[in-house]
Amino acid sequence: MQPTDLADPTPTPDEPQTPDDAQHEPDRAVSDTAPDEPDRAVPEPAASADEPATEPAAVQPGRVRRLLNQPRVALTLTVLACVIVFAALLYPNVLKRLSAGGFARIPIEAALGIALLIAVPRRPRLILASIAGVVLGWLVIEKSLDMGWFEILARPFDPVLDWVLFDDTYGFIRESYGQTAAYGAIAGVAVGVVVVLAVTTWSVLRVTALVARHRRTSAYTAGGIAVAWLATFLLGVQIVPNVPVAARTTVTYAWDRAHQARAGLADEAKFAKEVAADPFRTATGDQLLTGLRGKDVIFTFVESYGRNALEAPELAPGVNAVLDERAPQLQQAGFGARSGWLTSPTFGGSSWLAHSTLLSGLWINSQSRYRNLTASDRLTVTSSFKRAGWDTVSVMPGATRAWPEGAFYGYNRVWDSRNLGYQGPKFSWSPMPDQYTLKQFTELEYKKADRQPLMVEMPLVSSHTPWAPIPSFMDWEKVGDGSIYHETVANAPKKADIWGSSKKVRAEYGKSIQYSLTSLLDWAQTYGDENLVLVFLGDHQPSKVVSGEDASHDVPITIVARDQAVLDKISSWNWTEGLKPATDAPVWPMNAFRDRFLTAFGSTAH
C-alpha cells in the first residue's frame, strides 16, 4: 500500500494514464521550475540533386507552445497570473483608493480559493476555475462602473436598475462629442469587457494548474495567508488610513451587490404603498390651488444649480454677483422673492429623478421608482393644476425624441428641440441656448392672446455638462431663429480647451450658471406681469469634478412673484427673503415640496 500525500499521484512510466488524467489534468509538460525535455532530433531525408530546395515554413507548428513551455517564460507567466488574481481580489470600487497602498493588503479570498482548489476533485477543477475567473473579471468590471458612478452620480452602480443609463450615456457622448466618438466608446467598452474577462479567466486557470502540481506547498501557502490575515485583522493593522490590511474586498462586495439587488426588488412593493398613500388623490378641481387662481405658474429647473454654486469659494463670487445685481432690479419692477433649500434625490445627473420627485411628492432615487411612478395614476403638481383648470405645458429644450411620460404628468402640450424652431448650432449636449428657449416660449405661449392661465415646467439646459461652449446673453430682439449663435460657438472655448484642467472646468461651470440665471431673471424682468409666479430651482449638484468630495445633495429654490399675497401664503416656511437662501435657511427633502406647496395655496387634503 502506498502512503497517502497531498501531492497528486503521478503514474509510473509503465502505468497507462486514465482518460481523466489525459483530458483534465493540467499539462505536466509545462513546469515553472524544471526545463522542458529537449526535442528528439529527427533526421531529414537529403534532397535529390534534381529536386529544387524548398523554402522552410514561415512558422513551424508548435513553436509558440515550445516558447511558452520554456521554464523562464512559464515561470514569468505564472507569476503574472498570480499578480493579476491578487490585484483583481483587491481592486477597489472607489477611484481614490486605486493606489499602491490600496493593494498592500492581504485578501482572505486567496486563502479560501486555494483551499477550495485543493479540495475539489480533478475533474470539476477546471470548470470551477473557469467560472471563478469569469466572476472575478465581472466584479472588476462592476467595480470600474462604480468608480464612474461615484465620480459622476456620487453613488455605486446598481447592477439591476442602472443598465438603462447606458442609453443616456451613449446619447450624451453622441450629442456632446459626435457619432464617431459614440461608436468608439461602444467599441472600447466591448473590447475592454472581453479583455478583462479573458485575462482574469486565464489567470485563474494558470494559478489552478500551479496549485494542482504543488498541492502540499499550496496548502501551506493558504494556511500562511489565513494566519497573516487573522493576525492583521485582530490587530487592526492599517498602512493606508481607514483601509485595513486584512482585506475581504471581493467577498464583501459580492455580498453587497446581491443584497442590493434583493433590496431593489423588495422596494417595489414598498413603493406601491407610497404611491397609493396620497392625501390629495380625490381632491376635486375646486379644492385645489385656490390661492393661485388666475396666475401663470412656471416651474424652471436650472441644470446642475446646486448649493456649491452659491457657497464654494471658486464659484460663489460670480454666481452671487448675478443674483445681487438682479434682486434690486426685480424689486424695482415690483417683484418679491423667497428662497430656501431642497435636498435632491440625485447628484451629478439623472435630472428626471429630481423633476419627478418635486412634482410627485415621492422620493424617486432610482430608475425602478421612476418607471413605477410614471406607470401609476399618482397626482402630480402638474395634474393638480390641470384638474383645477390651468393649461399645462412642458417646454423641454433638451428632449430630442418623443417623451411618453408627459401624459403621466398631465401636460396638454410638449415643446421640445424638434418643434421650437431653432436654426442655430448646438452647444455640446444642449440643443439650444436658454435665452432662445425663453424667447420662443414667450412667443408661442406666454404672450398669446385670450389664453387660459398657464402652468409650465421648463428645464433650462445651458448649464449641462460639459460646460463648453457657453452661450452669451444678448438683447432679446437679436435672438431671432438662433442663427446668430453660430458666431458665438465659433469663438467660444471648446471642450478640449477646458477639460484638461479641473480648475478650468469649475470656472466654465460657474459661467454657465451665471448665463442661465441671467437669462431667466432678465426674462422675468422684461416679460413678467402681475400674474407671474416663477419657481426656479436646481435639479442636482454638478459632478465631483466641480463639487468635490463629500458635497451635499442640496439645491437652492426660489419663488418670485409680483403679487405680495402669493409670498404671504408661504411666510410660515421661513424662507430667506431675496433670490438666494441663507446658509442656515430651512432644508427640506425635495419630495416634501408637493404637499407643502399644495397646502399653502389652498388645496384641501382628504
Coordinates of C-alpha atoms in Angstrom, one line a residue:
M1 CA 0.0 0.0 0.0
Q2 CA 1.4 3.4 -1.0
P3 CA 1.5 6.2 1.7
T4 CA -1.0 9.0 1.2
D5 CA 0.2 12.5 0.4
L6 CA -1.3 15.9 -0.6
A7 CA 0.5 15.6 -3.9
D8 CA -1.4 14.3 -6.9
P9 CA -0.4 10.7 -7.7
T10 CA 1.9 10.5 -10.8
P11 CA 1.6 7.4 -13.0
T12 CA 4.8 5.4 -13.4
P13 CA 6.3 5.1 -16.9
D14 CA 4.8 1.6 -17.3
E15 CA 1.4 2.7 -15.9
P16 CA -1.1 3.9 -18.6
Q17 CA -2.9 7.2 -17.9
T18 CA -6.6 7.1 -17.4
P19 CA -8.8 9.2 -19.8
D20 CA -9.5 11.5 -16.8
D21 CA -5.8 12.1 -16.4
A22 CA -5.2 12.7 -20.0
Q23 CA -8.0 15.1 -20.6
H24 CA -8.5 17.0 -17.4
E25 CA -5.1 17.1 -15.6
P26 CA -3.1 20.3 -16.3
D27 CA -0.3 19.9 -18.8
R28 CA 2.6 18.3 -16.8
A29 CA 5.0 19.2 -19.6
V30 CA 4.6 22.9 -18.6
S31 CA 6.7 23.4 -15.4
D32 CA 7.5 26.6 -13.7
T33 CA 10.8 25.3 -12.3
A34 CA 12.0 22.4 -14.5
P35 CA 13.2 22.9 -18.0
D36 CA 11.4 21.3 -20.9
E37 CA 12.7 17.9 -22.2
P38 CA 14.7 18.6 -25.3
D39 CA 13.1 17.7 -28.6
R40 CA 14.4 14.5 -30.2
A41 CA 16.2 15.1 -33.5
V42 CA 14.6 13.6 -36.5
P43 CA 16.9 13.2 -39.5
E44 CA 15.5 14.7 -42.7
P45 CA 16.0 13.0 -46.0
A46 CA 18.6 14.5 -48.2
A47 CA 17.3 16.5 -51.1
S48 CA 17.9 15.0 -54.5
A49 CA 20.2 16.9 -56.8
D50 CA 17.3 17.0 -59.4
E51 CA 14.9 18.5 -56.8
P52 CA 14.9 22.2 -56.1
A53 CA 15.4 23.1 -52.4
T54 CA 12.1 24.1 -50.8
E55 CA 11.7 27.1 -48.5
P56 CA 11.1 26.3 -44.9
A57 CA 7.7 27.1 -43.4
A58 CA 7.4 30.6 -42.0
V59 CA 6.1 29.4 -38.7
Q60 CA 6.9 25.8 -37.5
P61 CA 4.0 24.0 -35.9
G62 CA 4.2 24.1 -32.1
R63 CA 6.8 27.0 -32.0
V64 CA 4.6 29.2 -29.8
R65 CA 3.9 26.3 -27.5
R66 CA 7.5 25.4 -27.2
L67 CA 8.3 29.1 -26.4
L68 CA 5.6 29.2 -23.7
N69 CA 6.9 26.0 -22.3
Q70 CA 10.4 27.4 -21.7
P71 CA 11.0 27.3 -18.0
R72 CA 11.7 31.1 -17.6
V73 CA 8.7 32.0 -19.8
A74 CA 6.4 29.6 -18.0
L75 CA 7.6 31.0 -14.6
T76 CA 7.1 34.6 -15.8
L77 CA 3.5 33.8 -17.0
T78 CA 2.6 32.0 -13.8
V79 CA 3.9 34.9 -11.6
L80 CA 2.0 37.3 -13.9
A81 CA -1.2 35.3 -13.4
C82 CA -0.7 35.3 -9.6
V83 CA -0.3 39.1 -9.6
I84 CA -3.4 39.6 -11.8
V85 CA -5.5 37.4 -9.5
F86 CA -4.1 39.2 -6.4
A87 CA -4.8 42.6 -7.9
A88 CA -8.3 41.6 -9.0
L89 CA -9.1 40.4 -5.5
L90 CA -8.0 43.8 -4.0
Y91 CA -9.3 46.0 -6.8
P92 CA -11.3 48.9 -5.2
N93 CA -14.6 50.4 -6.4
V94 CA -13.6 54.0 -5.5
L95 CA -11.2 55.9 -7.6
K96 CA -9.2 57.5 -4.8
R97 CA -8.4 54.0 -3.3
L98 CA -6.7 53.0 -6.6
S99 CA -3.2 53.4 -5.3
A100 CA -0.2 51.3 -4.3
G101 CA -1.3 51.5 -0.6
G102 CA -4.7 50.1 -1.6
F103 CA -3.0 46.9 -2.8
A104 CA -0.7 46.5 0.2
R105 CA -3.3 44.2 1.8
I106 CA -4.0 40.5 2.4
P107 CA -7.0 39.1 0.6
I108 CA -8.7 36.3 2.6
E109 CA -10.3 35.2 -0.6
A110 CA -6.9 34.0 -1.8
A111 CA -6.6 31.5 1.1
L112 CA -10.2 30.3 0.6
G113 CA -9.7 29.9 -3.1
I114 CA -6.5 27.9 -2.8
A115 CA -8.1 25.6 -0.2
L116 CA -11.1 25.1 -2.4
L117 CA -8.9 24.2 -5.4
I118 CA -7.0 21.7 -3.3
A119 CA -10.2 20.1 -2.0
V120 CA -12.1 19.9 -5.3
P121 CA -11.6 16.6 -7.3
R122 CA -9.6 16.8 -10.5
R123 CA -12.5 16.6 -13.0
P124 CA -14.5 19.6 -11.9
R125 CA -11.5 21.7 -11.1
L126 CA -11.2 23.3 -14.5
I127 CA -14.9 24.1 -14.6
L128 CA -14.8 25.7 -11.2
A129 CA -11.7 27.7 -12.1
S130 CA -13.3 28.9 -15.3
I131 CA -16.4 30.1 -13.5
A132 CA -14.3 31.8 -10.8
G133 CA -12.3 33.6 -13.5
V134 CA -15.4 35.0 -15.2
V135 CA -16.9 36.0 -11.9
L136 CA -13.7 37.7 -10.8
G137 CA -13.5 39.5 -14.1
W138 CA -17.1 40.6 -13.9
L139 CA -16.5 42.0 -10.3
V140 CA -13.6 44.0 -11.7
I141 CA -15.9 45.4 -14.4
E142 CA -18.6 46.3 -11.9
K143 CA -16.2 48.0 -9.6
S144 CA -14.9 50.0 -12.5
L145 CA -18.5 51.1 -13.2
D146 CA -18.8 52.0 -9.5
M147 CA -15.8 54.3 -9.9
G148 CA -17.5 56.2 -12.7
W149 CA -20.9 56.3 -10.9
F150 CA -19.2 57.6 -7.7
E151 CA -17.4 60.3 -9.7
I152 CA -20.5 61.5 -11.6
L153 CA -23.5 60.5 -9.5
A154 CA -22.0 60.0 -6.0
R155 CA -23.4 56.5 -5.7
P156 CA -22.4 53.0 -6.8
F157 CA -23.6 51.4 -9.9
D158 CA -26.9 49.4 -9.5
P159 CA -26.5 46.1 -11.3
V160 CA -30.3 45.6 -11.6
L161 CA -31.6 49.1 -12.4
D162 CA -28.8 51.2 -14.0
W163 CA -28.4 49.5 -17.3
V164 CA -30.9 51.9 -18.9
L165 CA -28.5 54.7 -18.1
F166 CA -26.1 53.4 -20.7
D167 CA -28.5 54.6 -23.4
D168 CA -28.4 58.1 -21.8
T169 CA -24.6 57.9 -21.6
Y170 CA -24.5 57.0 -25.3
G171 CA -26.8 59.9 -26.1
F172 CA -24.7 62.3 -24.1
I173 CA -21.5 61.2 -25.9
R174 CA -23.1 61.4 -29.3
E175 CA -24.6 64.9 -28.6
S176 CA -21.5 66.3 -27.0
Y177 CA -18.7 64.7 -29.0
G178 CA -20.3 63.3 -32.2
Q179 CA -21.4 60.0 -33.6
T180 CA -17.9 58.7 -34.3
A181 CA -16.9 59.2 -30.6
A182 CA -20.1 57.4 -29.5
Y183 CA -19.3 54.4 -31.7
G184 CA -15.7 54.5 -30.5
A185 CA -16.9 54.5 -26.9
I186 CA -19.1 51.4 -27.6
A187 CA -16.2 49.6 -29.3
G188 CA -13.8 50.5 -26.4
V189 CA -16.2 49.2 -23.8
A190 CA -16.9 46.0 -25.6
V191 CA -13.2 45.3 -26.1
G192 CA -12.4 46.2 -22.5
V193 CA -15.0 43.8 -21.2
V194 CA -13.8 40.9 -23.3
V195 CA -10.1 41.6 -22.4
V196 CA -10.9 41.8 -18.7
L197 CA -12.9 38.5 -18.7
A198 CA -10.3 36.7 -20.8
V199 CA -7.4 37.9 -18.7
T200 CA -8.9 37.0 -15.3
T201 CA -10.1 33.6 -16.6
W202 CA -6.7 32.8 -18.0
S203 CA -5.0 33.9 -14.8
V204 CA -7.3 31.8 -12.5
L205 CA -6.7 28.7 -14.8
R206 CA -3.0 29.3 -14.7
V207 CA -3.0 29.5 -10.9
T208 CA -5.2 26.4 -10.7
A209 CA -2.6 24.5 -12.7
L210 CA 0.1 25.6 -10.3
V211 CA -2.0 24.6 -7.2
A212 CA -2.7 21.2 -8.8
R213 CA 1.0 20.5 -9.3
H214 CA 2.1 21.7 -5.9
R215 CA -0.8 20.8 -3.6
R216 CA 1.3 20.5 -0.4
T217 CA 3.1 23.8 -0.9
S218 CA -0.2 25.4 -1.9
A219 CA -1.8 24.1 1.4
Y220 CA 1.0 25.7 3.4
T221 CA 0.6 28.9 1.4
A222 CA -3.2 29.1 2.1
G223 CA -2.6 28.5 5.8
G224 CA 0.1 31.2 5.9
I225 CA -2.2 33.7 4.2
A226 CA -5.1 32.8 6.6
V227 CA -2.8 33.2 9.7
A228 CA -1.4 36.5 8.4
W229 CA -4.9 37.8 7.6
L230 CA -6.3 36.8 11.0
A231 CA -3.3 38.5 12.8
T232 CA -3.6 41.8 11.0
F233 CA -7.4 41.7 11.4
L234 CA -7.2 41.2 15.2
L235 CA -4.5 43.9 15.5
G236 CA -6.3 46.3 13.2
V237 CA -3.2 46.9 11.1
Q238 CA -3.5 49.7 8.5
I239 CA -1.0 51.0 6.0
V240 CA -3.4 53.5 4.4
P241 CA -5.8 55.3 6.8
N242 CA -9.2 53.6 7.1
V243 CA -8.1 50.7 4.8
P244 CA -7.3 47.6 6.9
V245 CA -4.6 45.3 5.7
A246 CA -6.9 42.3 6.4
A247 CA -9.0 42.6 3.2
R248 CA -12.2 40.9 2.4
T249 CA -13.0 43.2 -0.5
T250 CA -14.3 40.7 -3.1
V251 CA -16.5 38.6 -0.7
T252 CA -18.0 41.7 0.9
Y253 CA -18.5 43.4 -2.4
A254 CA -20.2 40.4 -4.0
W255 CA -22.5 40.1 -0.9
D256 CA -23.3 43.8 -1.1
R257 CA -24.2 43.6 -4.7
A258 CA -26.5 40.6 -4.1
H259 CA -28.1 42.3 -1.2
Q260 CA -28.6 45.5 -3.2
A261 CA -30.4 43.5 -5.9
R262 CA -32.7 41.9 -3.4
A263 CA -33.4 45.2 -1.7
G264 CA -34.2 46.8 -5.1
L265 CA -36.8 44.1 -5.8
A266 CA -38.3 44.4 -2.3
D267 CA -38.6 48.2 -2.7
E268 CA -41.1 47.8 -5.4
A269 CA -43.8 46.6 -3.0
K270 CA -43.0 49.3 -0.5
F271 CA -43.1 52.0 -3.2
A272 CA -46.5 50.8 -4.5
K273 CA -47.9 51.6 -1.0
E274 CA -46.3 55.0 -1.0
V275 CA -47.9 55.8 -4.4
A276 CA -51.3 54.9 -3.1
A277 CA -51.0 57.0 0.1
D278 CA -51.9 60.4 -1.3
P279 CA -54.0 62.9 0.7
F280 CA -54.9 64.9 -2.4
R281 CA -55.8 61.9 -4.6
T282 CA -59.5 62.5 -4.6
A283 CA -59.5 66.4 -4.4
T284 CA -61.7 68.0 -7.0
G285 CA -60.6 70.9 -9.2
D286 CA -62.4 73.5 -7.0
Q287 CA -60.5 72.1 -4.0
L288 CA -57.0 72.6 -5.5
L289 CA -54.7 75.6 -5.7
T290 CA -57.4 78.2 -4.9
G291 CA -54.7 80.7 -3.8
L292 CA -53.2 80.8 -7.3
R293 CA -56.3 81.4 -9.4
G294 CA -55.5 83.5 -12.4
K295 CA -51.8 83.2 -12.0
D296 CA -49.2 81.9 -14.6
V297 CA -47.1 79.5 -12.6
I298 CA -43.8 78.5 -14.2
F299 CA -41.5 75.8 -12.7
T300 CA -38.0 76.1 -14.0
F301 CA -35.2 73.6 -13.2
V302 CA -31.8 75.2 -13.8
E303 CA -29.5 72.3 -14.7
S304 CA -26.8 71.5 -12.1
Y305 CA -27.6 74.5 -10.0
G306 CA -26.5 73.3 -6.6
R307 CA -25.5 74.6 -3.2
N308 CA -21.9 74.8 -4.3
A309 CA -22.8 77.4 -6.9
L310 CA -23.7 79.8 -4.1
E311 CA -21.2 78.8 -1.4
A312 CA -18.0 77.3 -3.0
P313 CA -15.2 79.9 -2.9
E314 CA -14.3 79.4 -6.6
L315 CA -18.0 79.7 -7.8
A316 CA -19.9 81.9 -5.4
P317 CA -18.4 85.3 -6.3
G318 CA -19.6 85.1 -9.9
V319 CA -23.0 83.5 -9.3
N320 CA -23.8 85.6 -6.3
A321 CA -22.9 88.7 -8.3
V322 CA -25.6 87.9 -10.8
L323 CA -28.2 87.4 -8.0
D324 CA -27.1 90.5 -6.2
E325 CA -27.4 92.6 -9.3
R326 CA -30.8 91.2 -10.4
A327 CA -32.5 91.3 -7.0
P328 CA -32.9 95.1 -6.8
Q329 CA -33.9 95.3 -10.5
L330 CA -36.7 92.8 -9.9
Q331 CA -37.7 94.6 -6.8
Q332 CA -37.9 97.9 -8.7
A333 CA -40.1 96.1 -11.3
G334 CA -42.5 95.1 -8.4
F335 CA -41.3 91.5 -7.8
G336 CA -40.5 89.9 -4.4
A337 CA -38.8 86.6 -3.8
R338 CA -38.3 84.0 -1.1
S339 CA -35.6 81.3 -1.2
G340 CA -34.8 78.0 0.6
W341 CA -33.0 74.7 0.1
L342 CA -34.2 71.3 -1.1
T343 CA -32.3 68.0 -0.9
S344 CA -32.2 66.4 -4.3
P345 CA -32.5 62.6 -4.7
T346 CA -29.8 62.6 -7.3
F347 CA -26.3 64.0 -7.8
G348 CA -24.4 64.9 -10.9
G349 CA -27.0 63.7 -13.3
S350 CA -30.3 61.8 -13.8
S351 CA -32.2 65.1 -13.7
W352 CA -35.5 63.4 -14.4
L353 CA -35.4 61.8 -10.9
A354 CA -35.4 65.3 -9.3
H355 CA -38.2 66.5 -11.6
S356 CA -40.4 63.6 -10.7
T357 CA -39.6 63.9 -7.0
L358 CA -40.6 67.5 -6.8
L359 CA -43.8 67.1 -8.9
S360 CA -45.0 63.8 -7.4
G361 CA -44.1 64.3 -3.7
L362 CA -42.4 60.9 -3.6
W363 CA -38.7 60.1 -3.2
I364 CA -37.6 59.0 -6.7
N365 CA -34.0 58.0 -6.4
S366 CA -33.8 55.1 -8.8
Q367 CA -34.9 54.2 -12.3
S368 CA -37.2 51.5 -10.9
R369 CA -39.1 54.0 -8.8
Y370 CA -39.3 56.4 -11.8
R371 CA -40.6 53.6 -14.0
N372 CA -43.2 52.5 -11.5
L373 CA -44.2 56.1 -10.8
T374 CA -44.9 57.0 -14.4
A375 CA -46.9 53.8 -14.8
S376 CA -49.2 54.9 -11.9
D377 CA -52.0 57.4 -11.5
R378 CA -50.3 59.5 -8.8
L379 CA -51.5 63.1 -8.6
T380 CA -48.6 65.4 -9.6
V381 CA -48.2 69.2 -9.2
T382 CA -48.9 69.4 -12.9
S383 CA -52.0 67.2 -12.9
S384 CA -53.3 69.2 -9.9
F385 CA -53.1 72.4 -11.9
K386 CA -54.7 70.7 -14.9
R387 CA -57.6 69.4 -12.7
A388 CA -58.0 72.9 -11.3
G389 CA -58.4 74.4 -14.8
W390 CA -54.9 75.6 -15.8
D391 CA -53.5 75.0 -19.3
T392 CA -50.5 72.8 -18.6
V393 CA -47.4 73.0 -20.9
S394 CA -44.0 71.4 -20.9
V395 CA -41.0 73.1 -22.6
M396 CA -38.2 70.6 -22.9
P397 CA -35.3 72.0 -24.9
G398 CA -33.1 69.1 -24.1
A399 CA -35.6 66.4 -25.4
T400 CA -34.7 65.2 -28.9
R401 CA -37.3 62.5 -29.2
A402 CA -40.8 61.6 -28.0
W403 CA -41.5 61.9 -24.3
P404 CA -44.3 59.5 -23.4
E405 CA -44.0 60.4 -19.6
G406 CA -45.6 63.7 -20.5
A407 CA -49.1 62.1 -20.4
F408 CA -48.4 60.8 -16.8
Y409 CA -47.6 64.3 -15.6
G410 CA -50.6 65.8 -17.2
Y411 CA -49.3 68.1 -19.9
N412 CA -51.6 69.3 -22.6
R413 CA -48.7 70.2 -24.9
V414 CA -45.0 69.5 -25.1
W415 CA -42.5 71.8 -26.8
D416 CA -39.1 70.2 -27.4
S417 CA -36.0 70.6 -29.6
R418 CA -37.9 69.2 -32.6
N419 CA -40.6 71.9 -32.7
L420 CA -39.1 75.0 -31.1
G421 CA -37.8 76.2 -34.5
Y422 CA -34.2 76.6 -33.5
Q423 CA -31.9 77.2 -36.5
G424 CA -28.6 77.7 -34.7
P425 CA -25.8 75.4 -33.6
K426 CA -25.8 73.0 -30.7
F427 CA -23.8 73.9 -27.6
S428 CA -22.3 70.4 -26.9
W429 CA -25.1 68.5 -25.2
S430 CA -27.5 71.4 -25.1
P431 CA -29.6 71.6 -28.3
M432 CA -30.2 75.4 -27.9
P433 CA -29.4 78.3 -25.5
D434 CA -31.7 79.0 -22.6
Q435 CA -32.3 82.6 -23.8
Y436 CA -33.7 81.2 -27.1
T437 CA -35.9 78.7 -25.2
L438 CA -37.4 81.5 -23.1
K439 CA -37.9 83.8 -26.1
Q440 CA -39.7 81.0 -28.0
F441 CA -41.8 80.2 -25.0
T442 CA -42.8 83.8 -24.8
E443 CA -43.9 83.9 -28.4
L444 CA -45.6 80.5 -28.6
E445 CA -47.4 80.5 -25.2
Y446 CA -46.8 83.3 -22.7
K447 CA -47.8 86.3 -24.9
K448 CA -50.6 84.5 -26.8
A449 CA -53.9 86.5 -26.6
D450 CA -57.0 85.2 -24.9
R451 CA -55.3 82.2 -23.3
Q452 CA -56.0 80.3 -20.1
P453 CA -53.7 80.7 -17.1
L454 CA -50.6 78.6 -17.7
M455 CA -48.8 76.1 -15.6
V456 CA -45.4 75.4 -17.2
E457 CA -42.4 73.1 -16.5
M458 CA -39.3 74.3 -18.3
P459 CA -35.8 72.9 -17.6
L460 CA -33.0 75.2 -18.7
V461 CA -30.1 73.2 -20.0
S462 CA -27.3 75.6 -21.0
S463 CA -25.5 74.7 -17.7
H464 CA -25.5 71.0 -18.5
T465 CA -22.1 69.3 -18.6
P466 CA -19.6 69.6 -20.4
W467 CA -20.0 73.4 -20.0
A468 CA -18.3 74.3 -23.3
P469 CA -19.1 76.2 -25.4
I470 CA -21.4 78.5 -23.4
P471 CA -23.8 81.0 -25.0
S472 CA -23.6 84.7 -24.5
F473 CA -26.5 86.8 -23.2
M474 CA -27.7 89.3 -25.8
D475 CA -30.6 91.7 -26.4
W476 CA -33.8 89.8 -26.7
E477 CA -34.6 91.2 -30.2
K478 CA -31.3 89.8 -31.6
V479 CA -32.1 86.2 -30.7
G480 CA -34.2 85.6 -33.8
D481 CA -34.2 82.0 -35.0
G482 CA -30.9 81.2 -33.3
S483 CA -28.7 81.6 -36.4
I484 CA -26.8 84.4 -34.6
Y485 CA -25.3 81.8 -32.2
H486 CA -23.1 80.3 -35.0
E487 CA -20.6 83.1 -34.4
T488 CA -20.8 82.5 -30.6
V489 CA -19.9 78.8 -31.0
A490 CA -17.1 79.6 -33.4
N491 CA -15.4 81.9 -30.9
A492 CA -16.1 80.2 -27.6
P493 CA -13.7 77.8 -25.8
K494 CA -14.2 74.2 -26.8
K495 CA -14.4 71.1 -24.6
A496 CA -10.8 70.2 -25.4
D497 CA -9.7 73.7 -24.2
I498 CA -11.1 73.2 -20.7
W499 CA -11.3 69.5 -19.8
G500 CA -7.6 69.2 -19.3
S501 CA -7.8 71.2 -16.1
S502 CA -10.3 70.8 -13.3
K503 CA -9.9 74.5 -12.4
K504 CA -11.0 75.5 -15.9
V505 CA -13.9 73.1 -15.7
R506 CA -15.1 74.6 -12.5
A507 CA -14.7 78.1 -13.9
E508 CA -16.8 77.3 -17.0
Y509 CA -19.4 75.6 -14.9
G510 CA -19.8 78.8 -12.9
K511 CA -20.1 80.9 -16.1
S512 CA -22.8 78.6 -17.4
I513 CA -24.9 79.0 -14.2
Q514 CA -24.4 82.8 -14.4
Y515 CA -25.7 82.7 -18.0
S516 CA -28.8 80.6 -17.2
L517 CA -29.7 82.8 -14.2
T518 CA -29.1 86.0 -16.1
S519 CA -31.4 84.7 -19.0
L520 CA -34.1 83.6 -16.6
L521 CA -34.2 86.7 -14.3
D522 CA -33.9 89.1 -17.2
W523 CA -36.8 87.3 -18.9
A524 CA -38.9 87.8 -15.7
Q525 CA -38.0 91.4 -15.5
T526 CA -38.6 92.1 -19.2
Y527 CA -41.7 90.0 -19.9
G528 CA -43.2 89.1 -16.5
D529 CA -46.5 90.7 -15.5
E530 CA -48.6 90.9 -12.3
N531 CA -49.8 87.3 -12.7
L532 CA -46.4 85.7 -13.0
V533 CA -45.3 83.2 -10.3
L534 CA -41.9 81.9 -11.1
V535 CA -40.5 78.9 -9.2
F536 CA -36.9 78.2 -10.1
L537 CA -34.5 75.7 -8.5
G538 CA -31.6 73.4 -9.2
D539 CA -32.2 69.7 -10.1
H540 CA -28.9 68.5 -8.5
Q541 CA -25.3 69.4 -7.7
P542 CA -22.8 69.2 -10.5
S543 CA -20.5 66.2 -10.6
K544 CA -17.5 65.7 -8.3
V545 CA -15.1 67.4 -10.7
V546 CA -16.9 70.6 -9.7
S547 CA -18.5 69.9 -6.3
G548 CA -15.5 68.0 -4.9
E549 CA -15.6 65.3 -2.3
D550 CA -18.4 65.0 0.3
A551 CA -20.7 67.7 -1.2
S552 CA -24.3 67.7 -0.1
H553 CA -27.3 67.0 -2.3
D554 CA -28.8 70.4 -1.5
V555 CA -30.1 72.7 -4.3
P556 CA -31.5 76.3 -4.0
I557 CA -35.1 77.0 -4.7
T558 CA -36.7 80.5 -5.1
I559 CA -40.3 81.7 -5.6
V560 CA -40.6 85.0 -7.4
A561 CA -44.0 86.9 -7.6
R562 CA -45.2 90.4 -8.2
D563 CA -48.4 89.7 -6.1
Q564 CA -47.3 90.0 -2.4
A565 CA -50.3 87.9 -1.4
V566 CA -48.6 84.9 -3.1
L567 CA -45.5 85.3 -0.9
D568 CA -47.5 85.9 2.2
K569 CA -49.0 82.4 1.8
I570 CA -45.6 80.8 2.3
S571 CA -44.4 83.0 5.2
S572 CA -44.6 80.1 7.6
W573 CA -41.9 78.3 5.6
N574 CA -39.3 80.8 7.0
W575 CA -37.5 81.0 3.7
T576 CA -35.0 83.8 3.1
E577 CA -36.1 87.0 1.5
G578 CA -34.5 87.5 -1.8
L579 CA -33.0 85.4 -4.7
K580 CA -30.6 83.3 -2.6
P581 CA -31.2 81.3 0.5
A582 CA -29.2 82.0 3.7
T583 CA -26.8 79.2 4.6
D584 CA -29.0 78.3 7.6
A585 CA -32.3 78.6 5.7
P586 CA -34.6 75.6 6.1
V587 CA -33.6 72.4 4.1
W588 CA -36.5 70.1 3.0
P589 CA -36.2 66.8 1.2
M590 CA -37.4 67.5 -2.3
N591 CA -40.3 65.2 -2.1
A592 CA -41.8 67.3 0.7
F593 CA -42.4 70.2 -1.7
R594 CA -45.5 69.0 -3.4
D595 CA -47.7 68.6 -0.3
R596 CA -46.5 71.8 1.3
F597 CA -47.0 73.8 -1.9
L598 CA -50.5 72.4 -2.5
T599 CA -51.4 73.1 1.1
A600 CA -50.0 76.6 1.2
F601 CA -52.0 77.6 -1.9
G602 CA -55.4 76.4 -0.8
S603 CA -55.6 72.7 -1.6
T604 CA -57.8 70.5 0.5
A605 CA -56.4 67.2 1.6
H606 CA -58.8 64.2 2.1

